[in-house]
PDB file of C-alpha atoms in Angstrom:
ATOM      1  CA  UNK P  10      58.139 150.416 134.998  1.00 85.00           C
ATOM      2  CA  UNK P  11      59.342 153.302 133.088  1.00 92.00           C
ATOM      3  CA  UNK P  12      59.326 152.987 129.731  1.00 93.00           C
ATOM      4  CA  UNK P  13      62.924 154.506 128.955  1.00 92.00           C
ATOM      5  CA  UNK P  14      64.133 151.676 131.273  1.00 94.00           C
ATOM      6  CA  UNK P  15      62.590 149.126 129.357  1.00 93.00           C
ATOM      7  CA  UNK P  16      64.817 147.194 126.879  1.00 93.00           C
ATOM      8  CA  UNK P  17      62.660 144.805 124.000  1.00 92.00           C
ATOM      9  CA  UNK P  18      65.668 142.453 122.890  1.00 90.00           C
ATOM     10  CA  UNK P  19      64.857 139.627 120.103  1.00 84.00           C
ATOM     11  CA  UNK P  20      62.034 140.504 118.414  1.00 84.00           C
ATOM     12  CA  UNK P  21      61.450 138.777 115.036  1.00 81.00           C
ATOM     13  CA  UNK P  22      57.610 138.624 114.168  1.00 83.00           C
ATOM     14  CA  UNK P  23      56.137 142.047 115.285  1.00 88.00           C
ATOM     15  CA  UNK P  24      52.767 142.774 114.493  1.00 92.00           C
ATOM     16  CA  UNK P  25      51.132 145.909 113.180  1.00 95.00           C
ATOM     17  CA  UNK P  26      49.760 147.116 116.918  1.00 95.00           C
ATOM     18  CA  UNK P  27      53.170 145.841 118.370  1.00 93.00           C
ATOM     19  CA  UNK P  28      54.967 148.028 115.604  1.00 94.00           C
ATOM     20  CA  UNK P  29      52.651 151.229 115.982  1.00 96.00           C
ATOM     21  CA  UNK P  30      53.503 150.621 120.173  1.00 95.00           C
ATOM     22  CA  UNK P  31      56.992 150.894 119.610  1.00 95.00           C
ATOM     23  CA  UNK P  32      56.845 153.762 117.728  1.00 96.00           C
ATOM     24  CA  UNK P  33      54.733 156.197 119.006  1.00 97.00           C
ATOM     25  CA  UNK P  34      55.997 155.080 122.857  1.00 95.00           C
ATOM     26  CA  UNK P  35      59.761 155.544 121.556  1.00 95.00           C
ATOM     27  CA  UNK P  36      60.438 152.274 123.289  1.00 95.00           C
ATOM     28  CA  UNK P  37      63.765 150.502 122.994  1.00 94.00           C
ATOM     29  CA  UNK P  38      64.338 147.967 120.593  1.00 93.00           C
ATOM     30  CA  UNK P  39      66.776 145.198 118.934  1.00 92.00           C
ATOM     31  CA  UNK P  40      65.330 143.089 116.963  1.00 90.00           C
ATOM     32  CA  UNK P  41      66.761 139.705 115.799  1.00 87.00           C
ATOM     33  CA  UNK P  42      67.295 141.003 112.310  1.00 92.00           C
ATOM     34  CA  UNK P  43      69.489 144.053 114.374  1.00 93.00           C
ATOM     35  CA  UNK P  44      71.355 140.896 115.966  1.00 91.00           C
ATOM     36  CA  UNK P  45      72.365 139.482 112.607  1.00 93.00           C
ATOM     37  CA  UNK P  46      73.109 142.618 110.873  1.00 95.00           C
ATOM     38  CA  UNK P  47      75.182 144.283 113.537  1.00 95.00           C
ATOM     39  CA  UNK P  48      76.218 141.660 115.822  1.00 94.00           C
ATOM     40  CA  UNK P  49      76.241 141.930 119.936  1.00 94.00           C
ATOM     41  CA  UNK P  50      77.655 144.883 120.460  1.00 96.00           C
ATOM     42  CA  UNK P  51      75.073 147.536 119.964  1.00 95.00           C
ATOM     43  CA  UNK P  52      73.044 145.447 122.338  1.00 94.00           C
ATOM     44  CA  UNK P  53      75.652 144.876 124.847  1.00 95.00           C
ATOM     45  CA  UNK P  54      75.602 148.592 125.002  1.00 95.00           C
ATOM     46  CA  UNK P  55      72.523 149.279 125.751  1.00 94.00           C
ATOM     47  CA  UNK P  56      72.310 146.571 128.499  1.00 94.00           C
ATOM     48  CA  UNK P  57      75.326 148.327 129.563  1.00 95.00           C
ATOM     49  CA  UNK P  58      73.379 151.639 129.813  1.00 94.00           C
ATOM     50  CA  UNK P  59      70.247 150.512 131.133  1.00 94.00           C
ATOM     51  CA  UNK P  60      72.501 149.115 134.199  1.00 95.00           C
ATOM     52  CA  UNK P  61      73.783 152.022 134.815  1.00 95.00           C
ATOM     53  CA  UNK P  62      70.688 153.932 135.335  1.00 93.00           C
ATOM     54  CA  UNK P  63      69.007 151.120 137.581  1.00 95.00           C
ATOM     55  CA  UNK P  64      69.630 149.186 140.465  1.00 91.00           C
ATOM     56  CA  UNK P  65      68.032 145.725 139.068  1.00 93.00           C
ATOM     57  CA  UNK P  66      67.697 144.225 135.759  1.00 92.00           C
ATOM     58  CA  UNK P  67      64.446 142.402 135.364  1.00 90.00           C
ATOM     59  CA  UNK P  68      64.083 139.461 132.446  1.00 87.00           C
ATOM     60  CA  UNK P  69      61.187 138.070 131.242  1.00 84.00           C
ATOM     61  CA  UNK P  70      62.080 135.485 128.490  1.00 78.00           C
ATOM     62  CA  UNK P  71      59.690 134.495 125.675  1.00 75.00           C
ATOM     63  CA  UNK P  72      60.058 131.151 124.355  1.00 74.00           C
ATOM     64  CA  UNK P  73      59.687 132.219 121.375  1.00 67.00           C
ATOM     65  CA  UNK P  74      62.776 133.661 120.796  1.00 61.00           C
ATOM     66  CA  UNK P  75      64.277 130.185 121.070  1.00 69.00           C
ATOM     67  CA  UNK P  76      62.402 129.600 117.364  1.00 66.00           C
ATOM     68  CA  UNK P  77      65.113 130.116 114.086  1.00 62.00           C
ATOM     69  CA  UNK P  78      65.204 132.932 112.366  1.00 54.00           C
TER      70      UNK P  78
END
C-alpha cells in the first residue's frame, strides 16, 4: 500500500507512537475532533481524491470508532 493512498478517517484516542507515525510518515488524517469542527466535507474530499487516483477503495473498520466522542 502506498502511503499517500492511505486515508486514516476517525481517529479520537491517538497515542504518542501513533502521533509521531503520522507525522514523520506525512500520512493522511481526519480525526473525529476534524469531523466535529469542520463537518463532512473536508473528508468527503479527500475520499473524493483518493478515488480518483485508484482503482479500489479498501476499508478496514475499527470498532472503536463506534465509541462517543
Amino acid at each position: 500500500l502506498d502511503k499517500n493512498n492511505l486515508l486514516h478517517i476517525g481517529a479520537s484516542d491517538l497515542d504518542n507512537g501513533e502521533e509521531e507515525l503520522i507525522a514523520r510518515e506525512n500520512l493522511k488524517c481526519f480525526t473525529m475532533l476534524d469531523v466535529l469542527a469542520s463537518g463532512l466535507g473536508p473528508l468527503l474530499k479527500m475520499i473524493d481524491e483518493l478515488a480518483d487516483r485508484v482503482g479500489n477503495i479498501w476499508v478496514s473498520l475499527d470498532l472503536d470508532v463506534i465509541d462517543s466522542v
